[in-house]
């Protein structure tokens, strides 16, 4: 069974999507439609912008989404998913690629999400840190011991868990994690405490947008971040998508569930190869590849 996976924030790179734009008329039309919907030429930033330009949240999220979704659409009949999943932002790409959301509605939601997250970061400053080579239980236990808000945010692969919370909380957590035997406890260069209760303002704002958006039944199960389980029911999908902003990304568990359910290959659709690396950490034997336009 073919699993298709869609990357999240951090996968962006200067020049992303330019080859798609140049090779395919369908891609050009979709990119130009995106420029209209967003009200600025995101293609200029994607194709010609610097790494710094691409780091702005209102650019990063739509840019990665567009690269992924347009690539899936240009693949045409070669895109035949038995199951899909996306990491954080990538869940929106997965929903569009599987037909649960239209291209236009997906892009509007991603733009709304990026703006809501940016505002939430300003209301509630926070940060994140990657904890390497410490078991999940120990990381969870240390987070619970702290008085500041600190929670597990991304279960990326065995031995790699990202935590999220207040700046003081993350500093204290990093010290404790190192003392408990973590190989590294490394603060990340991010603008806020994503996938934590500090994103509540963004969740409320996005909930309104999601509730008022039309969803369709996807062509295959969508494995969602919040509990790593497969869904095709529209109301459940919406509910899980809303919960995603303040809940953890259970990526390790998602890959495990997809393998249990019969996934024999994982194709990453979008910029970078980060997710392929994480899949290999869960199961070294399984086939992984990057999506390509034939």
Coordinates of C-alpha atoms in Angstrom, one line a residue:
X1 CA 0.0 0.0 0.0
X2 CA 1.2 3.5 -0.9
X3 CA 1.5 6.1 1.8
X4 CA 2.0 9.7 0.8
X5 CA 3.4 12.1 3.4
X6 CA 3.6 15.9 3.4
X7 CA 6.2 18.1 5.2
X8 CA 5.7 20.9 7.6
X9 CA 7.5 24.2 8.6
X10 CA 11.3 24.0 8.2
X11 CA 11.3 22.3 4.8
X12 CA 11.4 25.5 2.8
X13 CA 14.4 26.5 0.7
X14 CA 15.2 29.4 -1.7
X15 CA 14.0 28.6 -5.3
X16 CA 11.3 26.1 -4.1
X17 CA 8.7 25.3 -6.7
X18 CA 10.4 27.2 -9.5
X19 CA 11.0 24.0 -11.5
X20 CA 7.3 23.1 -11.2
X21 CA 6.3 26.5 -12.4
X22 CA 8.6 26.3 -15.4
X23 CA 7.7 22.7 -16.4
X24 CA 3.9 22.6 -16.0
X25 CA 1.1 24.9 -17.3
X26 CA -1.2 23.4 -14.6
X27 CA 1.3 24.4 -11.9
X28 CA 1.6 27.9 -13.3
X29 CA -2.1 28.4 -13.2
X30 CA -2.3 27.2 -9.6
X31 CA 0.6 29.3 -8.5
X32 CA -1.0 32.4 -10.1
X33 CA -4.3 31.6 -8.5
X34 CA -2.5 31.4 -5.2
X35 CA -0.9 34.9 -5.8
X36 CA -4.5 36.2 -6.3
X37 CA -5.9 34.5 -3.2
X38 CA -3.1 35.7 -0.9
X39 CA -3.0 39.2 -2.3
X40 CA 0.7 39.2 -2.9
X41 CA 3.1 37.4 -5.3
X42 CA 4.3 34.6 -3.0
X43 CA 5.9 33.1 -6.1
X44 CA 8.4 35.9 -6.2
X45 CA 9.4 35.1 -2.6
X46 CA 9.5 31.4 -3.2
X47 CA 11.6 31.6 -6.5
X48 CA 13.8 34.6 -5.8
X49 CA 13.7 35.3 -2.1
X50 CA 16.4 34.6 0.5
X51 CA 16.3 32.1 3.3
X52 CA 15.4 35.0 5.6
X53 CA 12.5 36.0 3.4
X54 CA 11.1 32.5 3.4
X55 CA 11.2 32.3 7.3
X56 CA 8.4 34.8 7.7
X57 CA 5.4 32.7 9.0
X58 CA 3.0 34.3 6.6
X59 CA 5.2 33.1 3.7
X60 CA 6.6 29.8 5.1
X61 CA 3.4 28.0 5.7
X62 CA 1.6 28.9 2.4
X63 CA 4.9 28.3 0.4
X64 CA 5.4 24.8 1.7
X65 CA 1.7 24.0 1.3
X66 CA 1.8 25.3 -2.3
X67 CA 4.9 23.3 -3.2
X68 CA 3.4 20.1 -1.8
X69 CA -0.2 20.4 -3.2
X70 CA 0.8 21.6 -6.6
X71 CA 3.3 18.8 -6.9
X72 CA 0.6 16.3 -6.0
X73 CA -1.8 17.8 -8.6
X74 CA 0.8 17.9 -11.4
X75 CA 1.6 14.2 -10.7
X76 CA -1.9 13.4 -12.0
X77 CA -2.7 9.7 -12.3
X78 CA 0.7 8.9 -10.7
X79 CA -0.6 10.2 -7.4
X80 CA -2.5 7.2 -6.1
X81 CA -2.6 7.2 -2.3
X82 CA -3.9 4.4 -0.2
X83 CA -3.3 6.6 2.9
X84 CA -1.9 10.1 3.6
X85 CA -0.5 12.1 6.5
X86 CA 1.2 15.4 7.0
X87 CA 3.5 16.8 9.7
X88 CA 1.8 19.8 11.4
X89 CA 1.2 22.3 8.5
X90 CA 1.5 19.3 6.2
X91 CA -1.8 17.9 7.4
X92 CA -3.5 20.7 5.4
X93 CA -1.5 19.6 2.3
X94 CA -2.6 16.0 2.9
X95 CA -6.3 17.0 3.2
X96 CA -6.2 18.9 -0.1
X97 CA -4.2 16.2 -1.9
X98 CA -6.7 13.6 -0.8
X99 CA -9.7 15.7 -1.9
X100 CA -11.0 16.6 1.6
X101 CA -10.4 20.3 0.9
X102 CA -10.4 22.3 -2.4
X103 CA -7.1 24.0 -3.3
X104 CA -8.6 27.4 -2.7
X105 CA -10.1 26.6 0.7
X106 CA -6.9 24.8 1.8
X107 CA -4.8 27.8 0.9
X108 CA -7.2 30.2 2.7
X109 CA -7.1 28.1 5.8
X110 CA -3.3 27.8 5.7
X111 CA -3.0 31.6 5.4
X112 CA -5.4 32.1 8.2
X113 CA -3.5 29.6 10.3
X114 CA -0.2 31.3 9.7
X115 CA -1.6 34.7 10.6
X116 CA -3.4 33.3 13.7
X117 CA -0.1 31.7 14.9
X118 CA 1.8 34.9 14.3
X119 CA -0.6 36.8 16.5
X120 CA -0.6 34.1 19.2
X121 CA 3.2 34.3 19.3
X122 CA 3.0 38.0 20.0
X123 CA 0.3 37.5 22.7
X124 CA 2.1 34.6 24.4
X125 CA 5.9 34.5 23.6
X126 CA 7.4 31.1 23.8
X127 CA 9.9 28.7 22.2
X128 CA 10.7 25.1 21.4
X129 CA 13.6 22.7 22.0
X130 CA 14.6 19.3 20.4
X131 CA 15.4 16.6 22.9
X132 CA 17.6 13.9 21.5
X133 CA 18.2 10.3 22.8
X134 CA 15.9 10.4 25.8
X135 CA 12.8 8.1 26.0
X136 CA 9.4 9.7 25.6
X137 CA 8.3 8.8 29.1
X138 CA 11.2 10.6 30.7
X139 CA 10.6 13.7 28.6
X140 CA 6.9 13.7 29.4
X141 CA 7.6 13.2 33.1
X142 CA 10.1 16.2 33.2
X143 CA 7.6 18.4 31.4
X144 CA 4.9 17.6 34.0
X145 CA 7.3 18.4 36.9
X146 CA 7.8 22.0 35.8
X147 CA 5.6 24.9 37.0
X148 CA 5.9 26.8 33.7
X149 CA 4.0 25.6 30.6
X150 CA 6.1 23.0 28.9
X151 CA 4.6 20.1 26.8
X152 CA 5.7 17.5 24.3
X153 CA 5.0 19.1 20.9
X154 CA 6.4 16.8 18.2
X155 CA 7.0 13.1 18.6
X156 CA 9.2 13.0 15.5
X157 CA 10.9 9.6 15.7
X158 CA 12.2 7.3 18.4
X159 CA 14.7 9.3 20.4
X160 CA 13.7 12.7 19.0
X161 CA 11.0 14.7 20.8
X162 CA 10.4 18.4 20.5
X163 CA 9.1 20.3 23.5
X164 CA 7.2 23.6 23.5
X165 CA 6.4 26.2 26.1
X166 CA 7.4 29.5 27.8
X167 CA 11.0 30.6 27.4
X168 CA 11.7 30.2 31.1
X169 CA 10.1 26.8 31.1
X170 CA 12.0 25.5 28.0
X171 CA 15.3 26.7 29.6
X172 CA 14.5 24.9 32.8
X173 CA 13.4 21.8 30.9
X174 CA 16.6 21.7 28.8
X175 CA 18.7 21.6 32.0
X176 CA 16.7 18.8 33.5
X177 CA 16.7 16.8 30.2
X178 CA 20.5 17.0 30.0
X179 CA 20.8 16.0 33.6
X180 CA 18.5 13.0 32.9
X181 CA 20.8 11.8 30.1
X182 CA 19.6 13.5 26.9
X183 CA 22.4 13.6 24.3
X184 CA 21.3 17.1 23.3
X185 CA 18.6 19.5 24.5
X186 CA 18.7 22.2 21.8
X187 CA 16.6 25.3 21.6
X188 CA 15.1 25.8 18.1
X189 CA 15.0 29.0 16.1
X190 CA 11.3 29.4 16.1
X191 CA 9.0 32.3 16.8
X192 CA 6.7 30.7 19.3
X193 CA 5.5 27.7 21.4
X194 CA 3.7 25.8 18.6
X195 CA 1.5 22.8 19.5
X196 CA 1.2 23.9 23.1
X197 CA -1.6 25.6 25.2
X198 CA 0.1 28.9 24.4
X199 CA -1.4 28.6 20.9
X200 CA -5.0 28.8 22.3
X201 CA -5.7 32.2 20.8
X202 CA -4.7 30.8 17.4
X203 CA -6.9 27.7 17.9
X204 CA -9.9 29.8 18.7
X205 CA -9.4 31.9 15.6
X206 CA -8.7 29.0 13.3
X207 CA -11.7 27.0 14.7
X208 CA -14.0 29.7 13.3
X209 CA -12.4 29.4 9.9
X210 CA -12.4 25.6 9.8
X211 CA -16.1 25.4 10.9
X212 CA -17.1 27.7 8.1
X213 CA -15.2 25.8 5.4
X214 CA -16.6 23.1 3.2
X215 CA -15.0 19.7 3.6
X216 CA -15.5 16.6 1.4
X217 CA -14.9 12.9 2.2
X218 CA -11.2 12.2 1.3
X219 CA -10.4 9.5 -1.3
X220 CA -8.4 7.6 1.3
X221 CA -7.8 7.6 5.1
X222 CA -6.0 10.7 6.5
X223 CA -3.8 9.9 9.5
X224 CA -4.1 12.9 11.7
X225 CA -1.5 14.4 14.0
X226 CA -3.6 14.6 17.2
X227 CA -3.9 10.9 17.8
X228 CA -2.1 9.3 14.8
X229 CA -5.3 7.5 13.7
X230 CA -6.9 7.3 10.2
X231 CA -10.0 9.3 9.5
X232 CA -12.4 9.7 6.6
X233 CA -15.4 11.2 8.5
X234 CA -15.6 15.0 7.8
X235 CA -16.7 16.1 11.2
X236 CA -14.0 14.1 12.9
X237 CA -11.4 15.5 10.5
X238 CA -12.4 19.1 11.3
X239 CA -12.4 18.4 15.0
X240 CA -8.9 16.9 14.9
X241 CA -7.6 19.7 12.7
X242 CA -8.8 22.3 15.3
X243 CA -7.2 20.4 18.1
X244 CA -3.9 20.2 16.3
X245 CA -2.8 23.7 17.0
X246 CA -2.6 23.2 20.8
X247 CA -1.9 19.4 20.7
X248 CA 1.1 17.4 19.9
X249 CA 2.2 16.1 16.5
X250 CA 2.3 12.3 17.0
X251 CA 4.5 11.6 13.9
X252 CA 6.3 8.5 15.3
X253 CA 2.9 6.9 16.1
X254 CA 1.5 8.0 12.8
X255 CA 4.2 6.1 10.9
X256 CA 3.8 3.1 13.1
X257 CA 0.1 3.0 12.5
X258 CA 0.5 3.4 8.7
X259 CA 3.0 0.5 8.8
X260 CA 0.6 -1.7 10.9
X261 CA -2.2 -0.9 8.4
X262 CA -0.1 -2.2 5.5
X263 CA 2.0 0.7 4.2
X264 CA 4.8 -0.7 2.0
X265 CA 6.2 2.6 0.7
X266 CA 6.3 6.2 1.8
X267 CA 6.5 9.0 -0.8
X268 CA 7.3 12.5 0.5
X269 CA 5.4 15.2 -1.5
X270 CA 6.9 18.7 -1.2
X271 CA 10.2 20.3 -0.3
X272 CA 13.0 18.5 1.4
X273 CA 13.5 14.9 2.7
X274 CA 13.0 15.4 6.4
X275 CA 10.0 13.0 6.7
X276 CA 11.7 10.2 4.8
X277 CA 14.5 10.3 7.4
X278 CA 12.0 10.2 10.2
X279 CA 10.2 7.2 8.6
X280 CA 13.6 5.3 8.3
X281 CA 14.2 5.9 12.0
X282 CA 10.9 4.1 12.7
X283 CA 11.5 1.3 10.2
X284 CA 14.8 1.0 8.3
X285 CA 13.5 -1.5 5.8
X286 CA 10.5 0.4 4.3
X287 CA 10.9 2.0 0.9
X288 CA 10.9 5.9 0.9
X289 CA 11.2 8.3 -2.0
X290 CA 10.5 11.9 -3.0
X291 CA 7.6 12.7 -5.3
X292 CA 8.6 13.6 -8.9
X293 CA 6.9 15.0 -11.9
X294 CA 7.1 12.5 -14.8

